[in-house]
Amino acid sequence: MKIIRSRDFTAPQAWGALDVANMGGITTRLHWADQPYTWHVNDGEEVFAVLDGIVDMHYREDGEEKVVTLTTGDVFFAGIGCEHVAHPQGEARILVVEREGSV
């Protein structure tokens, strides 16, 4: 059993993570970030849930860049082939569920 107080979690660098669980090759990780990530496409699907903070999620749809602002409690689902990058506004804590070893 684990109890994690996500608002207390920090990391030494942006996108540092705490491994919460690995369930048959699907990982759940808590990330802390205060800087943008990099544009990427995951190796599979990804669930991205903002637990604390505000994150601008940039994604490309039909070659056009779009942005949606995610706040605490919001969830972004990146399907296979979805190119995206997260830009936190200040500090944010994000729960990410994805295939083990995904980008």
XYZ file of C-alpha atoms in Angstrom:
103
model
C 0.000 0.000 0.000
C 1.137 3.541 -0.765
C -0.236 6.923 0.121
C 1.262 9.748 -1.881
C 0.559 13.384 -1.100
C 1.034 14.709 -4.632
C 1.134 18.364 -3.578
C 4.207 17.622 -1.456
C 6.111 15.946 -4.299
C 9.004 17.772 -5.946
C 11.906 16.599 -8.063
C 15.458 17.892 -8.536
C 14.716 18.719 -12.198
C 11.679 19.343 -14.364
C 9.797 16.166 -15.295
C 11.404 14.188 -12.499
C 9.115 11.339 -11.542
C 8.021 9.087 -8.728
C 7.047 5.586 -9.845
C 3.659 4.816 -8.350
C 2.858 1.466 -9.969
C 3.618 -0.885 -12.843
C 0.598 -2.998 -13.693
C 1.464 -5.535 -16.345
C 3.664 -3.149 -18.308
C 1.470 -0.071 -17.831
C 3.176 2.491 -15.608
C 1.680 5.159 -13.407
C 4.102 7.937 -12.535
C 3.792 11.212 -10.670
C 5.752 13.988 -12.390
C 6.798 17.393 -11.071
C 7.518 20.080 -13.645
C 8.078 23.797 -13.948
C 9.433 23.785 -17.521
C 8.037 22.583 -20.863
C 8.681 19.029 -21.985
C 9.624 18.354 -25.622
C 7.397 17.612 -28.603
C 6.912 13.845 -28.762
C 4.711 10.967 -29.832
C 4.324 8.177 -27.295
C 4.859 4.526 -28.183
C 1.209 3.924 -27.268
C -1.652 5.719 -25.593
C -1.119 8.106 -22.670
C -3.381 9.451 -19.941
C -2.157 12.770 -18.513
C -3.993 14.022 -15.390
C -3.188 17.362 -13.762
C -3.213 16.891 -9.984
C -1.930 20.353 -9.087
C -1.229 23.448 -11.159
C -1.994 24.627 -14.670
C -0.590 23.095 -17.861
C -0.961 24.309 -21.439
C -1.055 21.178 -23.581
C 0.046 21.822 -27.151
C -0.895 19.166 -29.689
C -1.038 18.798 -33.453
C -4.188 17.772 -35.229
C -4.156 17.463 -39.033
C -0.857 19.392 -39.060
C -2.298 22.321 -37.108
C -0.982 23.214 -33.648
C -3.667 23.609 -30.996
C -3.477 24.459 -27.294
C -5.775 23.547 -24.436
C -5.309 24.775 -20.864
C -5.588 22.016 -18.268
C -6.221 22.810 -14.613
C -6.343 20.665 -11.487
C -8.564 17.671 -12.139
C -8.375 17.837 -15.950
C -7.306 14.823 -17.998
C -5.718 14.779 -21.472
C -5.770 11.545 -23.478
C -3.100 11.217 -26.168
C -4.080 8.476 -28.585
C -1.605 6.592 -30.724
C 0.215 9.020 -33.012
C -0.824 12.170 -31.107
C 2.104 14.614 -31.180
C 2.047 16.789 -28.065
C 4.050 18.791 -25.534
C 3.120 20.023 -22.052
C 3.945 23.559 -20.906
C 3.330 24.019 -17.158
C 2.532 27.535 -15.958
C 4.708 27.550 -12.862
C 4.919 24.334 -10.843
C 2.628 21.445 -11.714
C 2.167 17.864 -10.614
C 0.919 15.444 -13.219
C -0.070 11.794 -13.059
C 0.902 9.971 -16.265
C -0.325 6.484 -17.201
C 1.399 4.905 -20.202
C 3.140 1.833 -21.547
C 6.386 1.049 -19.724
C 9.403 2.619 -21.466
C 7.296 5.030 -23.503
C 8.858 8.363 -24.427
